[in-house]
Structures are given as structure tokens and as C-alpha cells.
């Protein structure tokens, strides 16, 4: 943990079986085939492998800039996968559509310069920059506090699965855990870390909302790096 696995039906006699997990330093080098086999054998030890594949998911904030003169990038190539659940199909489709529209207009204008494409960066950051802020902050929490600590918060109802849904569906909605936090009074340090996580997520959101004009981009990136370097 944190991770997940799945068994999807592909008709009468075929399955898509797989797993996803965070590539933390302690997992680098672990045998992915072994892990996959363990998952498969839980339910389908007799299964024959027809095809096997895997890939990485760029679960992080979007690229600071997703374009250059005459160039735009979308989907995974722009790092548009949700850090909480790895969901990247929706962002890939939506960013691709937006990139296409802005590129069409730029070509009609006869100006495909970085400056004329800049609205695309603003769109990306106002949507997924804001949306993924919760994920990057939570991943920082998981990395330093461990998933058991997060489970404790879930068990006590201090952090609820509905909060995760809300963070995905309406990232800027108010989420208050103050009243629920009383249930974990005997772990004040953990509660403090949770508070730091929420504050950091809000800072990322506000930075994403304040995506700059091209002229101020370098300063904005420096400020982003400072936020990214904060440990929980
Ligand atoms: C194991 C796994 C499970 C996932 N599960 C989910 C899920 O359940 N839900 C979800 O929303 N997301 C999921 N994702 C994430 C999702 O698959 C990606 O975020 C999404 O597919 C990104 O779409 P994309 O078009 O940006 O990139 P891709 O789907 O990677 O498409 C890029 C395409 O470009 C092609 N290509 C690469 N280089 C070149 C080249 N030089 N010339 C021509 N073509 C090239 C590639 O072959 C590929 O077909 C999962 C990812 C993985 C790895």
C-alpha cells in the first residue's frame, strides 16, 4: 500500500488482471512479475497468461509548461494523471481536445508562438493543477507518515472516503476535519501532519490558480519548486 488491483472481465473466458502501486524507494527493484502473480493466484491460480504488459503513470502535478513554439503536449506526456487514483483517460481526452482547439485557432492566426498558445497552459493548471493538488500533498503525507497512519485516520473517521471523492470532484470545496480530529486526540503529531497536508494542498491550489503570463513564468516556477520541496 498504497495501491490497488483489479480483475476485469473480458468476455466468457478472459480476464484483465493487474495491479498499480506507488514506486516508493523501497519498492524500486521489487519483482513486478512476482507481485502480479500473487494477485492473480489469489483468485485464478490456474489461469494461463495470454499477454502481459505494464507501464508507469505520471501521478504528479502537470508539467509547469505543456507547450513551446509550435509544440503542445497533452495527456500522460503532460503529466496529467491524478496522483490519488492514477486516473488519466479523462485528462488525456479533455486536454487533447483543448490542445486541438487552441492549435487550430493559432494556425488560423498564423501565429503558433509560445505566447499565442499560452492559454492552453492556463487551462491545464486551472483544471488539473488545482485538481491534483490534493493528491500531491496526500502522497507526501503517505510517504513520511506511512499508510498505517492514514488507515488510523480512516478508521477513526477523521479522514473519510467521502473526502477523497470531494477532493476529486470539487477540489476547491471546503473540507473541515476539525470536529472529527478530536477522535484522534492521543496522536497530536499525526493530526498536525494532517493539518500541514491540507494547508500545503491549499497552497498548491492557490499557486495553480495564479498561473502567470509568459513573462512571469520563471518566477512562478521557482515558487512552485519551493512548494514542491516542502516535506510533511
Ligand atoms: C496499468 C495501468 C492502468 C491504468 N488504469 C487506468 C484506469 O483504470 N483509468 C484511467 O483513467 N487511467 C488509467 N491509467 C492511466 C491511463 O492509461 C493513461 O493516463 C492514459 O492512457 C494516457 O493517455 P495518453 O493518450 O496521454 O497516452 P497513451 O495512452 O500512453 O498513448 C500514447 C500513444 O502514443 C504512442 N506513441 C508513443 N511514442 C510514439 C511515437 N514516437 N510515435 C508514434 N506514436 C507514439 C504510444 O504507443 C501510445 O499508443 C492506467 C495506466 C496504467 C499503466
XYZ file of C-alpha atoms and ligand atoms in Angstrom:
285
model
C 0.000 0.000 0.000
C -0.901 2.487 -1.196
C -2.003 0.622 -4.277
C -4.859 -1.313 -5.831
C -5.530 -4.326 -8.018
C -8.273 -5.374 -10.369
C -9.939 -8.305 -12.119
C -11.881 -7.105 -15.170
C -13.883 -9.495 -17.300
C -13.019 -9.616 -20.989
C -15.784 -11.942 -22.059
C -16.554 -15.526 -21.072
C -13.050 -16.904 -20.602
C -10.671 -13.961 -20.447
C -9.688 -11.542 -17.709
C -7.663 -8.390 -17.409
C -5.833 -8.817 -14.092
C -3.474 -6.182 -12.822
C -2.156 -4.007 -10.069
C -0.980 -0.471 -9.537
C 1.191 0.884 -6.758
C 3.370 3.831 -5.904
C 7.003 3.443 -6.870
C 8.418 4.417 -3.471
C 12.148 3.954 -2.994
C 11.565 0.738 -1.017
C 9.623 -0.719 -3.970
C 12.201 0.084 -6.649
C 13.728 -3.184 -7.771
C 10.861 -5.332 -6.474
C 9.840 -8.013 -8.912
C 6.681 -6.783 -10.615
C 6.039 -10.185 -12.168
C 6.044 -11.776 -8.684
C 3.646 -9.158 -7.352
C 1.327 -9.659 -10.314
C 1.474 -13.421 -9.870
C 0.500 -13.116 -6.195
C -2.542 -11.056 -7.169
C -3.538 -13.439 -9.953
C -3.140 -16.529 -7.776
C -5.462 -15.166 -5.104
C -8.443 -15.910 -7.325
C -7.244 -17.572 -10.530
C -4.218 -19.792 -9.850
C -4.944 -21.936 -12.932
C -5.047 -19.002 -15.322
C -2.929 -19.080 -18.442
C -1.185 -15.816 -19.341
C -2.080 -14.715 -22.846
C -0.412 -11.322 -22.779
C 1.442 -9.309 -20.174
C 2.281 -5.615 -20.086
C 2.700 -2.628 -17.793
C 3.713 0.981 -17.655
C 4.302 3.934 -15.389
C 1.722 6.592 -14.552
C 2.941 10.200 -14.177
C 0.979 10.801 -10.985
C 2.133 14.301 -10.059
C 1.361 17.927 -10.837
C 1.144 18.786 -14.569
C 4.284 19.910 -16.401
C 4.908 23.527 -15.429
C 4.530 24.376 -19.132
C 2.958 21.991 -21.634
C 3.997 23.894 -24.750
C 6.684 25.702 -26.700
C 6.871 27.479 -30.049
C 4.876 25.280 -32.444
C 4.576 22.485 -29.850
C 1.887 21.282 -27.428
C 1.609 18.196 -25.305
C -1.397 16.502 -23.682
C -2.341 13.517 -21.528
C 0.402 11.479 -19.875
C 3.076 13.347 -21.825
C 1.951 16.487 -19.974
C 1.860 14.520 -16.685
C -1.926 14.628 -16.477
C -2.722 11.611 -14.305
C -4.446 12.007 -10.980
C -1.928 11.355 -8.151
C -4.649 9.927 -5.904
C -6.020 7.214 -8.185
C -3.880 7.216 -11.342
C -6.863 8.168 -13.498
C -5.534 9.554 -16.783
C -8.024 8.672 -19.512
C -10.303 11.649 -18.880
C -7.496 14.219 -18.649
C -5.855 12.777 -21.791
C -9.069 13.157 -23.804
C -10.013 16.565 -22.443
C -6.526 18.055 -22.743
C -6.204 16.634 -26.264
C -9.476 18.279 -27.304
C -8.438 21.614 -25.798
C -4.976 21.432 -27.377
C -6.585 20.737 -30.744
C -8.904 23.726 -30.452
C -6.160 26.129 -29.396
C -3.792 24.794 -32.067
C -6.468 25.237 -34.749
C -7.023 28.846 -33.746
C -3.249 29.514 -33.604
C -2.762 28.060 -37.087
C -5.642 30.197 -38.396
C -3.995 33.227 -36.769
C -0.733 32.320 -38.461
C 0.932 32.538 -35.051
C 1.908 29.314 -33.279
C 4.318 31.019 -30.907
C 4.551 30.039 -27.243
C 2.845 33.315 -26.373
C -0.132 32.680 -28.627
C -0.578 29.128 -27.272
C -0.222 30.209 -23.627
C -3.967 29.971 -22.875
C -3.522 26.199 -23.007
C -1.165 26.233 -20.010
C -3.680 28.349 -18.094
C -6.430 25.857 -18.888
C -4.298 22.892 -17.781
C -3.329 24.478 -14.486
C -6.736 25.893 -13.625
C -8.170 22.410 -14.082
C -5.658 19.663 -13.229
C -3.144 21.868 -11.450
C -5.871 22.726 -8.953
C -7.363 19.216 -9.009
C -4.134 17.277 -8.462
C -3.039 19.497 -5.559
C -4.761 17.233 -3.030
C -3.052 14.196 -4.498
C 0.483 15.538 -4.377
C 0.008 16.746 -0.799
C -1.506 13.413 0.286
C 1.275 11.435 -1.368
C 3.762 13.465 0.682
C 1.793 12.528 3.808
C 1.743 8.825 2.874
C 5.466 8.827 2.155
C 6.537 10.193 5.538
C 3.716 9.054 7.846
C 3.129 5.653 6.280
C -0.125 4.179 5.112
C -0.912 2.697 8.544
C -1.211 6.215 9.914
C -3.587 7.107 7.111
C -5.606 3.966 7.892
C -5.819 5.117 11.500
C -7.339 8.420 10.324
C -9.805 6.494 8.145
C -10.761 4.071 10.929
C -11.401 6.935 13.339
C -13.443 8.712 10.687
C -11.164 11.736 10.913
C -10.465 11.365 7.223
C -13.397 9.860 5.308
C -13.622 8.238 1.892
C -16.176 10.923 1.001
C -13.400 13.467 1.499
C -11.394 11.754 -1.238
C -14.437 11.815 -3.542
C -14.942 15.500 -2.849
C -11.246 16.249 -3.418
C -11.565 14.688 -6.867
C -14.947 16.081 -7.827
C -14.771 19.568 -6.355
C -11.141 20.204 -5.330
C -11.769 23.690 -4.018
C -14.702 22.713 -1.782
C -14.343 23.364 1.937
C -13.211 20.270 3.815
C -13.175 20.692 7.580
C -11.839 17.937 9.812
C -11.567 19.996 12.990
C -14.517 18.418 14.809
C -13.612 14.903 13.726
C -9.968 15.437 14.740
C -10.969 15.186 18.418
C -11.295 11.404 17.928
C -7.535 11.205 17.411
C -6.557 13.449 20.320
C -3.937 10.967 21.551
C -1.992 11.248 18.292
C -1.474 15.018 18.141
C 1.609 14.839 15.932
C -0.279 12.893 13.294
C -3.149 15.378 13.422
C -0.668 18.178 12.979
C 0.794 16.413 9.924
C -2.697 16.062 8.506
C -3.259 19.763 9.019
C 0.054 20.530 7.284
C -1.058 18.332 4.374
C -4.311 20.245 3.978
C -2.539 23.605 4.194
C 0.004 22.500 1.578
C -2.751 21.293 -0.776
C -4.449 24.686 -0.500
C -1.144 26.443 -1.235
C -0.677 24.334 -4.372
C -4.240 25.160 -5.411
C -3.745 28.862 -4.945
C -0.466 28.710 -6.902
C -2.160 26.784 -9.699
C -4.978 29.353 -9.822
C -2.385 32.129 -10.122
C -0.812 30.670 -13.247
C 1.305 33.502 -14.695
C 1.623 35.221 -18.036
C 4.603 34.045 -20.089
C 6.762 36.981 -18.885
C 6.463 35.892 -15.227
C 6.736 32.159 -15.810
C 10.271 31.687 -14.418
C 9.382 33.323 -11.088
C 6.232 31.217 -10.831
C 8.237 28.018 -11.462
C 10.705 28.934 -8.722
C 7.823 29.418 -6.292
C 6.358 26.085 -7.381
C 9.689 24.340 -6.709
C 9.722 25.777 -3.186
C 6.231 24.381 -2.534
C 7.221 21.013 -4.008
C 10.245 20.829 -1.740
C 8.130 21.111 1.429
C 8.102 17.842 3.353
C 5.173 16.796 5.525
C -1.529 -0.321 -15.654
C -2.273 0.963 -15.864
C -3.613 1.038 -15.509
C -4.318 2.224 -15.705
N -5.661 2.278 -15.346
C -6.343 3.397 -15.591
C -7.743 3.447 -15.293
O -8.337 2.486 -14.824
N -8.401 4.605 -15.548
C -7.779 5.712 -16.078
O -8.427 6.738 -16.300
N -6.450 5.674 -16.376
C -5.726 4.560 -16.154
N -4.399 4.519 -16.451
C -3.752 5.730 -16.978
C -4.116 5.896 -18.449
O -3.901 4.679 -19.137
C -3.235 6.986 -19.078
O -3.227 8.134 -18.239
C -3.790 7.365 -20.444
O -3.825 6.233 -21.282
C -2.929 8.440 -21.089
O -3.360 8.630 -22.408
P -2.377 9.284 -23.452
O -3.134 9.343 -24.742
O -1.824 10.555 -22.912
O -1.125 8.308 -23.564
P -1.087 6.796 -24.043
O -2.375 6.101 -23.775
O 0.180 6.241 -23.490
O -0.969 6.945 -25.621
C 0.223 7.371 -26.227
C 0.311 6.639 -27.555
O 1.409 7.188 -28.292
C 2.101 6.125 -28.888
N 3.459 6.605 -29.140
C 4.477 6.778 -28.257
N 5.555 7.232 -28.879
C 5.242 7.403 -30.181
C 5.954 7.858 -31.326
N 7.214 8.273 -31.243
N 5.299 7.883 -32.496
C 4.004 7.498 -32.582
N 3.281 7.046 -31.533
C 3.900 7.000 -30.362
C 2.035 5.002 -27.865
O 2.257 3.759 -28.473
C 0.587 5.146 -27.372
O -0.306 4.434 -28.185
C -3.668 3.347 -16.261
C -2.318 3.262 -16.640
C -1.622 2.079 -16.439
C -0.170 1.998 -16.841
